[in-house]
Coordinates of C-alpha atoms in Angstrom, one line a residue:
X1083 CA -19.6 13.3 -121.4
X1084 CA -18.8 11.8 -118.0
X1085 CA -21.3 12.1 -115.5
X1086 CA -20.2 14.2 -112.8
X1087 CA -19.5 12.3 -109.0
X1088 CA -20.5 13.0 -105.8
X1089 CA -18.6 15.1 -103.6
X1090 CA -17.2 13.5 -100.3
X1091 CA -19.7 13.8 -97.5
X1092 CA -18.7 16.5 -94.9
X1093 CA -19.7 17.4 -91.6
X1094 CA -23.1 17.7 -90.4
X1095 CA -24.0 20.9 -88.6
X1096 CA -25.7 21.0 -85.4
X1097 CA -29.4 22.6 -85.9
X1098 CA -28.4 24.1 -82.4
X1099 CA -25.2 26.3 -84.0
X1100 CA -27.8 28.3 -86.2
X1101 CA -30.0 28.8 -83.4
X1102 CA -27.5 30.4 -82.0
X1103 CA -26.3 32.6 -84.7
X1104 CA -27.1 35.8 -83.5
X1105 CA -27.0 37.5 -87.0
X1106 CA -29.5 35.1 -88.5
X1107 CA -32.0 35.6 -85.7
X1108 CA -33.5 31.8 -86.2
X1109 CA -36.4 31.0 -83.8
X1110 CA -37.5 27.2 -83.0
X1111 CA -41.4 27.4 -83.0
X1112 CA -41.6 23.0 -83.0
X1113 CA -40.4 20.0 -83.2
X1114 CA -37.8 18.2 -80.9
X1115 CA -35.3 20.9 -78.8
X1116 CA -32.5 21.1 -80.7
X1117 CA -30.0 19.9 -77.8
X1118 CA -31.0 16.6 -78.0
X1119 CA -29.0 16.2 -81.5
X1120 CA -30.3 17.3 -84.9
X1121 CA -27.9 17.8 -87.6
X1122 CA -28.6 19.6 -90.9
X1123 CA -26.5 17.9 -93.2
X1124 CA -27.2 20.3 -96.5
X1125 CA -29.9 23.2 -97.4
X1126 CA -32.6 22.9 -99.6
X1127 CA -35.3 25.6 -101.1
X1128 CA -38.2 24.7 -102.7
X1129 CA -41.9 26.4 -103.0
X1130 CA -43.2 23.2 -104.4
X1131 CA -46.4 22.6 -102.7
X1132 CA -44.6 18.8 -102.6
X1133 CA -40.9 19.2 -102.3
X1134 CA -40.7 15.1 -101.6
X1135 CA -39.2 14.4 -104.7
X1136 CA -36.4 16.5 -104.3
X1137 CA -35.3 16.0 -101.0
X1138 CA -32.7 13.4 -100.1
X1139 CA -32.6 13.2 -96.3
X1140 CA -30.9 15.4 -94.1
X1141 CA -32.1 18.7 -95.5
X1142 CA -33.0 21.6 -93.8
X1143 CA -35.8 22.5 -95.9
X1144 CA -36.4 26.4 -96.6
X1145 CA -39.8 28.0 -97.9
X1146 CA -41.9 30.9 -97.4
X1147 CA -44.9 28.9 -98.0
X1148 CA -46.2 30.3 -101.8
X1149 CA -47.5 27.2 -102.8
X1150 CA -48.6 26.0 -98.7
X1151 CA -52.1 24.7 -99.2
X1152 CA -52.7 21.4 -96.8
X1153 CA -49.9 21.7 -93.5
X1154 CA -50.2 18.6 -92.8
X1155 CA -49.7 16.8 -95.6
X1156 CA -47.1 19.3 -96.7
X1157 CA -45.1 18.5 -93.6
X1158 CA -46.0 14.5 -93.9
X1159 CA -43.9 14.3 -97.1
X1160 CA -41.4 16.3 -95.8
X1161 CA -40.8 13.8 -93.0
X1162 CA -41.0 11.2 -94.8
X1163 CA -38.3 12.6 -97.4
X1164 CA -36.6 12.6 -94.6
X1165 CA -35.5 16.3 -93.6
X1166 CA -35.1 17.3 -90.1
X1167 CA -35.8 20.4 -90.2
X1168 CA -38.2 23.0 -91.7
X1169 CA -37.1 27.1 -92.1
X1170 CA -40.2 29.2 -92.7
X1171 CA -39.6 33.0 -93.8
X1172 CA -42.4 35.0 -92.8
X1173 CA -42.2 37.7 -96.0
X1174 CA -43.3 38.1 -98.3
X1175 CA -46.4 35.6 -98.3
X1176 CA -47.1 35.6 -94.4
X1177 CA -46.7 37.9 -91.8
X1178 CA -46.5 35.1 -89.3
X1179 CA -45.8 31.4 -89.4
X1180 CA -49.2 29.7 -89.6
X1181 CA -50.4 27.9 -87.0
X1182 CA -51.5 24.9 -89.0
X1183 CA -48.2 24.2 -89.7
X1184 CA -46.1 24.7 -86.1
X1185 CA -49.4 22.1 -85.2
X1186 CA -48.6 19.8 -87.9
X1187 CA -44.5 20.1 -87.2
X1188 CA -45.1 19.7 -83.3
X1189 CA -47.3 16.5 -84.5
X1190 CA -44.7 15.1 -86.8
X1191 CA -41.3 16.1 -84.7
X1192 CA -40.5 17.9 -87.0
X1193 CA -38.1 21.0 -86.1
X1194 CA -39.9 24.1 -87.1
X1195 CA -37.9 27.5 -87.7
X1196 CA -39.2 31.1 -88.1
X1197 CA -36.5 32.9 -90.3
X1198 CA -37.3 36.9 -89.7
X1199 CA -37.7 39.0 -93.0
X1200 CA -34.5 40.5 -92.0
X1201 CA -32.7 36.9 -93.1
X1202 CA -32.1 35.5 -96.1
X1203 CA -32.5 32.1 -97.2
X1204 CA -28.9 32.8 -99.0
X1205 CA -28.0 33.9 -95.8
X1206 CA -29.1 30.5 -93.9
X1207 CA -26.9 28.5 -96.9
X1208 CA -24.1 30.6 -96.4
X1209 CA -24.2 30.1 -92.4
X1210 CA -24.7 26.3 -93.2
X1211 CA -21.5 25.8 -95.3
X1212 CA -19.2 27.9 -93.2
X1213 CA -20.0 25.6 -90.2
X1214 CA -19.7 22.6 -92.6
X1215 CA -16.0 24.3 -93.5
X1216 CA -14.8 24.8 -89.8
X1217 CA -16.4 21.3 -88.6
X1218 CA -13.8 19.7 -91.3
X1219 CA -10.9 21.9 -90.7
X1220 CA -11.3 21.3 -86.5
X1221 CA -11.5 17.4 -87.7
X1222 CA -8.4 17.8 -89.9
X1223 CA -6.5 19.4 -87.6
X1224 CA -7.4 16.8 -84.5
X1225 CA -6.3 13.8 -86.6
X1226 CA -3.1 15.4 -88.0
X1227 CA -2.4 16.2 -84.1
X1228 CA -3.4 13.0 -82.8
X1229 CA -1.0 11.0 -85.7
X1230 CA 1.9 13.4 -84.6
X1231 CA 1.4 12.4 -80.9
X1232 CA 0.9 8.7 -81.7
X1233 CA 3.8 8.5 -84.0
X1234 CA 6.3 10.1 -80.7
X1235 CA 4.3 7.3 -78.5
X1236 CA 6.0 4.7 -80.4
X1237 CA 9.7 5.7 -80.6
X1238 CA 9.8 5.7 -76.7
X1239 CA 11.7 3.0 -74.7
X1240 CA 7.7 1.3 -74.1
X1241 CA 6.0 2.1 -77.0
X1242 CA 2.9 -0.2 -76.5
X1243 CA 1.7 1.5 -73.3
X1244 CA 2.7 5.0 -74.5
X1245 CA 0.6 4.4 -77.7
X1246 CA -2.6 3.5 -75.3
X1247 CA -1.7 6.0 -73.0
X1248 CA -1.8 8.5 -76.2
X1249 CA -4.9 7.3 -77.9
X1250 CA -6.8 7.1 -74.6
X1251 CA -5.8 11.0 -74.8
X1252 CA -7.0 11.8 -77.6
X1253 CA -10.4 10.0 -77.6
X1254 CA -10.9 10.8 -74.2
X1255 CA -11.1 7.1 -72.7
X1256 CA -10.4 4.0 -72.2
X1257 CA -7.5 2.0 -74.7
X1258 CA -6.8 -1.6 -73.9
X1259 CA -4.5 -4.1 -75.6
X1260 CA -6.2 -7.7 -75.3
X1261 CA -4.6 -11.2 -75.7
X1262 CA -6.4 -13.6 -77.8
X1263 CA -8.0 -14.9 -74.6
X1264 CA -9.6 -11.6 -74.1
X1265 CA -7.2 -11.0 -71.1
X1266 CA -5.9 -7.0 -70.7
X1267 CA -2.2 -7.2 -71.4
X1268 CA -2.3 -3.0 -71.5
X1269 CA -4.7 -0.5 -71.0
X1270 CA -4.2 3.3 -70.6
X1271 CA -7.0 5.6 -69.5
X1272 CA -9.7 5.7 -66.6
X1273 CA -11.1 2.2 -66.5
X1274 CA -15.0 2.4 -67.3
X1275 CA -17.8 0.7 -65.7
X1276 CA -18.2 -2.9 -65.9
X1277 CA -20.7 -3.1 -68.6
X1278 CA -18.7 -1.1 -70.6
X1279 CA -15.2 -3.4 -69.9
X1280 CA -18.0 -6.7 -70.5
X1281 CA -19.0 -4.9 -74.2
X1282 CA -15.5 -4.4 -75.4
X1283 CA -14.7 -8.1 -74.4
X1284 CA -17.5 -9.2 -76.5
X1285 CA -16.8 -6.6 -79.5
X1286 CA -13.0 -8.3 -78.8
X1287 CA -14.5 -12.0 -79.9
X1288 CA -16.7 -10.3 -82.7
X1289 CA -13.3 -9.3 -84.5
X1290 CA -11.3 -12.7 -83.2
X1291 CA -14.0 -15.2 -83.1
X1292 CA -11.6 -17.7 -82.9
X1293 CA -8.7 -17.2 -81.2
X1294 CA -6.2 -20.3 -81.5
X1295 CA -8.4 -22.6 -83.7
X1296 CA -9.0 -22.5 -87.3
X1297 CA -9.0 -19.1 -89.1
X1298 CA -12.5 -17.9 -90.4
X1299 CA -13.3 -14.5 -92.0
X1300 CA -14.3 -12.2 -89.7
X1301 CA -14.5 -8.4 -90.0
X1302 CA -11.4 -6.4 -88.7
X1303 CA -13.1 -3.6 -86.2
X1304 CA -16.9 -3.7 -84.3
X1305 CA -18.2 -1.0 -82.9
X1306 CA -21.7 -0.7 -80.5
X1307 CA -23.5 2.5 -78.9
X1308 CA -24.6 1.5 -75.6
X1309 CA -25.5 3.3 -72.3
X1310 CA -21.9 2.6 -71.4
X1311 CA -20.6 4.7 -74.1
X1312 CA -19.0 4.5 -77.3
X1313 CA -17.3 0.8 -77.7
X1314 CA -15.2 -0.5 -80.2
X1315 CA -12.6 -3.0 -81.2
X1316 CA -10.1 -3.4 -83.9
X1317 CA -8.4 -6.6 -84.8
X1318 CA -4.3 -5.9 -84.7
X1319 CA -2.2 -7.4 -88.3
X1320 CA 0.1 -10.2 -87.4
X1321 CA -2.2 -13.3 -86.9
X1322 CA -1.6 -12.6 -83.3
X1323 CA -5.1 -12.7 -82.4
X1324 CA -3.9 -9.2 -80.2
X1325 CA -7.2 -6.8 -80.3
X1326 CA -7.5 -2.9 -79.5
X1327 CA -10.4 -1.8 -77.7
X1328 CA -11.7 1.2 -76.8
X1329 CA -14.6 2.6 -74.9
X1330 CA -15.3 6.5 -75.4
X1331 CA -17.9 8.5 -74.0
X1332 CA -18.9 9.3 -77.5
X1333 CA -18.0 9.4 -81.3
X1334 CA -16.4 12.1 -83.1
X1335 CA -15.3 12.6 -86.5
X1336 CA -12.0 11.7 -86.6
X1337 CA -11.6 9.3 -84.3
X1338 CA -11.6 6.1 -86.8
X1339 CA -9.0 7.4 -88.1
X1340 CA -7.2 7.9 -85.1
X1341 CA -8.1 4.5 -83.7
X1342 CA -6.6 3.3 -87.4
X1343 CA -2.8 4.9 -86.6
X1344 CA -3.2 3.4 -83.8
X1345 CA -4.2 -0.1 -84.6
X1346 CA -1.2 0.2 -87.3
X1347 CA 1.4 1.2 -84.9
X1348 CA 0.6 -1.4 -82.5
X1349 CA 0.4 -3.9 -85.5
X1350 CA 4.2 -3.2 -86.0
X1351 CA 5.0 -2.4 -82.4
X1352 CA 3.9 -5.7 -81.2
X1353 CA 4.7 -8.2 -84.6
X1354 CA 6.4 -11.5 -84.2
X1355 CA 9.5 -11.9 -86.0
X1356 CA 9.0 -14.3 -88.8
X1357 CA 11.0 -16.2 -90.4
X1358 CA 12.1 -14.0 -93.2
X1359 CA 14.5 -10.5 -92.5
X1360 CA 13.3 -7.2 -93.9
X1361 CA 16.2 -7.3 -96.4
X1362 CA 15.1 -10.4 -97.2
X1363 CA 11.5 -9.6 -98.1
X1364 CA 12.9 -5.9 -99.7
X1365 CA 14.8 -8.7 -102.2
X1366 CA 12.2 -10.7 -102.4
X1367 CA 9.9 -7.9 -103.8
X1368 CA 12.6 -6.5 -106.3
X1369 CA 13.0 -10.0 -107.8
X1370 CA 9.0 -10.4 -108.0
X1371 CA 8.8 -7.0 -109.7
X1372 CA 12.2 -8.2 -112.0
X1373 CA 9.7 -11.1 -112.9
X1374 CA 10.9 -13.7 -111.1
X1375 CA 8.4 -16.4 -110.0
X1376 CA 6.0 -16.5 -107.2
X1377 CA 7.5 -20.1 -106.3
X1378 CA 11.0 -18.6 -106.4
X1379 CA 10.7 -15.9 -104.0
X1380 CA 8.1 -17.6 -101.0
X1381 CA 10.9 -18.7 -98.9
X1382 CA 12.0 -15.1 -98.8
X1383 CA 8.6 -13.5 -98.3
X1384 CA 7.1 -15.8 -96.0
X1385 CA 3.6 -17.6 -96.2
X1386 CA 1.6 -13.8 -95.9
X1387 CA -1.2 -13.6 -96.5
X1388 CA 0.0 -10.4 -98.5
X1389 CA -1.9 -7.3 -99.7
X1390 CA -1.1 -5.1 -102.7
X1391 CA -1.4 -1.4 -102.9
X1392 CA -1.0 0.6 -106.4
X1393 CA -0.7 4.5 -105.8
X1394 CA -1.3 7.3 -107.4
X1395 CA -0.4 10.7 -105.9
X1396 CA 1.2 14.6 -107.4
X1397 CA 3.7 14.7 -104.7
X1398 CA 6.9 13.7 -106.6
X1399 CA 9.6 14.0 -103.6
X1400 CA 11.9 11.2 -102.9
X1401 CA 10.2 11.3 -99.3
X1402 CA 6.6 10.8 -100.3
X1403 CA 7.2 6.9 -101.5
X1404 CA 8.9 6.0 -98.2
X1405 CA 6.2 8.4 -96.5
X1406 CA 3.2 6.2 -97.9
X1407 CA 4.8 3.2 -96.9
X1408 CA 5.1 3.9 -93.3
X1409 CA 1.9 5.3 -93.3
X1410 CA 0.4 1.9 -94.5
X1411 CA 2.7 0.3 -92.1
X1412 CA 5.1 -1.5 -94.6
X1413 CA 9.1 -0.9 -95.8
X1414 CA 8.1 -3.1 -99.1
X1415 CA 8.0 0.0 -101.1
X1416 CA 8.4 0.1 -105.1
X1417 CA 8.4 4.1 -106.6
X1418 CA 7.8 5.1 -110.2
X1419 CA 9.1 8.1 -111.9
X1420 CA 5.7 9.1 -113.1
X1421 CA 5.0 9.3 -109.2
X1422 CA 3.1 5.7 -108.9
X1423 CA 3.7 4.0 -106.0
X1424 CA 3.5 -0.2 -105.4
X1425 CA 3.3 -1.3 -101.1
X1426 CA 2.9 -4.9 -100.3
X1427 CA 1.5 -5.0 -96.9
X1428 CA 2.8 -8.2 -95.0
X1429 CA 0.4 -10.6 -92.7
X1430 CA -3.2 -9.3 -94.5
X1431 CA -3.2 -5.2 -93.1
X1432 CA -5.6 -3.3 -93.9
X1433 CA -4.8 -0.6 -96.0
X1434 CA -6.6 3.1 -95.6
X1435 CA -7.3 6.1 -97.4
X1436 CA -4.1 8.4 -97.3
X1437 CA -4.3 12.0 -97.6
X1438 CA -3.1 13.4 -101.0
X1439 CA -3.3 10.0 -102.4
X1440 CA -5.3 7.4 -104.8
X1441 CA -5.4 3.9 -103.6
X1442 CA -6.1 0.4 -105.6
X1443 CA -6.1 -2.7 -103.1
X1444 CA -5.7 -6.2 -103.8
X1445 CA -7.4 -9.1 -101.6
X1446 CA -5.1 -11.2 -99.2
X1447 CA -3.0 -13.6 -101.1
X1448 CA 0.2 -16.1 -100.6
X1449 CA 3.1 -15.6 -102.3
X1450 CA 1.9 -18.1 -105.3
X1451 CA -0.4 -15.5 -105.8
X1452 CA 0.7 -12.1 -105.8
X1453 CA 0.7 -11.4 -109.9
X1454 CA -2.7 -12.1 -109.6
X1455 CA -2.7 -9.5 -106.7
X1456 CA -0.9 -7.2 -108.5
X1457 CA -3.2 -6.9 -111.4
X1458 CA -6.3 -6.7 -108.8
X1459 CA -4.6 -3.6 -107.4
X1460 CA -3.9 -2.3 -110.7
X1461 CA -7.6 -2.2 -111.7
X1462 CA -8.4 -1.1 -108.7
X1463 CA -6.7 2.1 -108.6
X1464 CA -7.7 2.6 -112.3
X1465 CA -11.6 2.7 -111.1
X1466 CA -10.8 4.3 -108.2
X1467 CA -8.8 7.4 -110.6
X1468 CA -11.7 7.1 -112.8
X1469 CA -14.3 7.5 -110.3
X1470 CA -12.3 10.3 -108.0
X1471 CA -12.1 7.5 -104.8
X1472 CA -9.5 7.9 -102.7
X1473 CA -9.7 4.1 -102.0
X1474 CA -11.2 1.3 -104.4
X1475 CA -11.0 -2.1 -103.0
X1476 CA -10.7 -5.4 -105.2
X1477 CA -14.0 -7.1 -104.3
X1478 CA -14.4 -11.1 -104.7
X1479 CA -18.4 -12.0 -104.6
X1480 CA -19.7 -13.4 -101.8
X1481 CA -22.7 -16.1 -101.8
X1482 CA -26.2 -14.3 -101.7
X1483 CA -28.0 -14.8 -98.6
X1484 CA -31.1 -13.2 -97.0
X1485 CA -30.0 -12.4 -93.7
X1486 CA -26.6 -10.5 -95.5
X1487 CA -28.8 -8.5 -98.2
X1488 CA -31.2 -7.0 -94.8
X1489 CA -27.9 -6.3 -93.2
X1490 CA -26.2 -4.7 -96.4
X1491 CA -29.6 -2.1 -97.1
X1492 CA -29.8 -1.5 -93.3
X1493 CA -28.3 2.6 -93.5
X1494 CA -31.3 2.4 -95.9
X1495 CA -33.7 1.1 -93.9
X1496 CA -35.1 4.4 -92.7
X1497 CA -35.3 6.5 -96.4
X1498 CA -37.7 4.8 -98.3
X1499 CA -37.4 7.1 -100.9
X1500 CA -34.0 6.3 -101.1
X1501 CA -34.5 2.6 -101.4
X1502 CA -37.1 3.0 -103.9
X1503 CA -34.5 5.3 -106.3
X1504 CA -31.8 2.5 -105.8
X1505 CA -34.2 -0.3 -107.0
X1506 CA -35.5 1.9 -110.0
X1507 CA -31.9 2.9 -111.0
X1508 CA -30.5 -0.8 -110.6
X1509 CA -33.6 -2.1 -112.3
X1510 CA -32.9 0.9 -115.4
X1511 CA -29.4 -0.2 -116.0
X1512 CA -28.3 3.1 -113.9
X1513 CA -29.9 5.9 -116.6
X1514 CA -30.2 9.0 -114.9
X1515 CA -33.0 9.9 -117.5
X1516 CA -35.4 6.5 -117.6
X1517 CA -34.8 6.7 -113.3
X1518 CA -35.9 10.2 -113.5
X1519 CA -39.4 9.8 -115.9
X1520 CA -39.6 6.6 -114.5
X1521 CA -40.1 7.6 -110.9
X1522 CA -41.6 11.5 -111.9
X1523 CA -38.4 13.5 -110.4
X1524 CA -35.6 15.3 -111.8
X1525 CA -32.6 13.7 -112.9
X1526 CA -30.5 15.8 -111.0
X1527 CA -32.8 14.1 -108.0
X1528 CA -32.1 10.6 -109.1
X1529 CA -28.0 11.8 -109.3
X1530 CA -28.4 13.3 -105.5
X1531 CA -30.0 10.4 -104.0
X1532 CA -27.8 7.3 -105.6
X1533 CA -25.0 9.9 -104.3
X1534 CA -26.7 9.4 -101.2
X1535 CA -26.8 5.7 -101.3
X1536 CA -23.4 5.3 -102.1
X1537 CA -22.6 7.3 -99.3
X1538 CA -24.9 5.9 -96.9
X1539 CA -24.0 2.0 -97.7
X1540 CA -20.2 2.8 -98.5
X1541 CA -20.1 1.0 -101.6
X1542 CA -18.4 1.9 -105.3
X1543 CA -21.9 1.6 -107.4
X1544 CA -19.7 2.0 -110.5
X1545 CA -18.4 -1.7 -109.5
X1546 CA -21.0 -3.9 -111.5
X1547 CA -20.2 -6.3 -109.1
X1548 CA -21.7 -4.2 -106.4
X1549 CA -24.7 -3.4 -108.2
X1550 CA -25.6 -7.2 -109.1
X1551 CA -25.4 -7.8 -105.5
X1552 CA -27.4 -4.6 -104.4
X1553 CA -29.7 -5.4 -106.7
X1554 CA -30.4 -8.9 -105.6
X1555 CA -30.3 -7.6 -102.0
X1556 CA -33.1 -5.6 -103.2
X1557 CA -34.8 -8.2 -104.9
X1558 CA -34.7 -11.1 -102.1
X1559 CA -33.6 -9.2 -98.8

């Protein structure tokens, strides 16, 4: 039997939105106020007298104390499970919250809630996933606005400018187009202070490192949370070494993917023309998929590099093929009856997650190289079917180094038990059961956490690639 996969992560919930849920009648007795941030990101209840093992990170942790013994040990572990917050029903075992433990919470920074008899721990769940459910559907909503808005930016007479003057709209900042000299060539929005104008410029270089020399991998956005406010940068498709910025006063779900549309409208809006037509490169693709040789049809494509996409979606219209093509910025569109979809993306674009749809994605090739593309993509979207991804990547292994592994565990960095579950798992072949007796926790535990990881570090742990490299990360980082 399969074993079951972990659920998309959804929207936290701010501890302060169930303090103010009248009906629940929460009360904060310790612990941090809950202005300053806290975000329950699922509920747990346990009367263990050492709930550690089961906890993930996140949780806000609800108990009525039958098993309470030693407060500040108790909330010790808890911390260091990493839950933020502790809910404490005062019935049926105590009448009040015991002082040991608001002591112990205040001592920890821990957040501490009384939950009257009048609530239910049911109730708190309930409460929790309802805000979880309106926190996605406000985020839905925002990004399908913001695409519609973007999308009419770019079929007016200036389209660049109206794009930046859009997205600065919808993030609430500042949007600037840079040259590969880190010069402004557009910006829309109120200009921010100098530091912040100073950070953007230096995200710009993280993401073109080398604008006008040789080309050297480099990763296509940076992003850095500084007193200045939310910055970011996203390197633009068309080898222009042309960068979006951005500087926001904060970061909201969403607004990746927003700053995505964007980055692939401008792509388009502000593309050289190469050397080969559209038709031509519409003929070249037919021919490829006819099986005509790589060689054959280069002049036609151009020198790329090119990227692959194999789809996989239920919507059989004769819209939705053309639909995921301009959505992924590309015309080289190749529909299926059985609904499949093939996109070659020209000049190395990234290709995102698209509503509705399952994506396989080859690496950048040249035109010699796109059968070997084309069967990259193809497993690809096979893992990603099997493993319910709405995006699998074809990886190619990189060399192992030190300073990479550190940066690869950092989202790990502050979960130890997390870390520790990853190690045994990796080091157990990935059984659920030997992880589980090996470490003294439930194998549901063991399924939750790797969940977590996965989650945490963005990475496919069915890929046995990833897990070598994880695992030597582990090892040596």
């Amino acid at each position: 039997m399969p074993e079951p996969t972990t659920a998309p992560p959804t929207p936290p919930v701010p501890l302060a939105a169930l303090l103010a849920d009248e009906e629940l009648g929460l009360r904060q007795l310790a612990g941090p106020p809950a202005d300053l941030g806290t975000a329950v990101h699922m509920v747990h209840t346990s009367e263990m007298a050492d709930p550690y093992p089961y906890l993930l990170g996140g949780e806000l942790l609800l108990s009525a104390g039958v098993l309470l013994k030693d407060p500040d040990r108790y909330v010790s572990r808890i911390v260091e499970a990493g839950a933020v917050a502790l809910g404490f029903g005062v019935t049926p075992v105590y009448d009040t919250v015991p002082n040991e433990l608001v002591e112990a919470c205040e001592r920890r920074g821990l957040a501490l809630l009384e939950v009257p008899p009048r609530t239910t721990f049911t109730a708190i769940a309930r409460a929790v996933w309802r805000l979880m459910a309106e926190a996605r559907h406000r985020e839905l909503r925002r990004v399908t606005q913001a695409q519609q808005g973007l999308a009419a930016a770019a079929a007016r007479p200036d389209p660049v400018p109206a794009v930046l003057h859009q997205l600065a709209v919808r993030l609430e900042g500042w949007a600037v187009l840079l040259g590969p000299d880190g010069a402004p060539l557009s910006a829309a929005g109120r200009e921010p202070s100098d530091a912040a104008v100073a950070g953007v410029t230096r995200l710009a270089r993280v993401v073109n490192p080398d604008p006008g020399g040789a080309l050297r991998p480099s990763p296509a956005s940076a992003t850095d949370l500084t007193a200045a406010g939310h910055l970011s940068a996203y390197a633009l498709g068309g080898n222009q070494g042309l960068v979006l910025g951005l500087a926001t006063p904060g970061r909201e779900a969403g607004d990746h993917t927003v700053a995505g549309v964007a980055v692939v409208l401008l792509s388009l809006l502000t593309a050289p023309h190469q050397g080969a037509k559209a038709t031509d490169r519409s003929a070249a693709l037919v021919r490829l998929l006819l099986g005509a040789t790589p060689a054959g049809t280069a002049p036609l494509l151009g020198p790329g590099p090119w990227t692959v996409v194999h789809a996989r979606g239920d919507d059989r219209s004769p819209f939705a093929a053309a639909a995921l093509g301009a959505a992924l910025g590309s015309a080289l569109v190749d529909p299926d009856a059985d609904g499949s979809v093939r996109v070659l993306l020209p000049d190395g674009r990234e290709a995102a997650a698209q509503p509705g749809w399952t994506l396989g994605v080859s690496a950048p090739a040249g035109p010699e190289e796109l059968a070997a593309a084309d069967a990259q993509a193809a497993r690809a979207v096979r893992r990603a079917a099997a493993t319910h991804k709405d995006l699998v990547r074809h990886r190619d292994t990189a060399p192992f180094s030190p300073d990479a592994a550190l940066l690869r565990l950092a989202p790990l960095a502050d979960s130890p038990a997390l870390t520790e579950t990853l190690r045994t798992w990796l080091s157990l072949h990935g059984s659920w059961d030997r992880t589980a007796a090996a470490m003294g926790i439930h194998r549901n535990t063991v399924r939750q956490r790797i969940g977590r990881c996965a989650a945490l570090l963005d990475e496919d742990l069915d890929d046995p690639d990833v897990r070598m490299e994880l695992w030597f990360a582990l090892r040596h980082g």
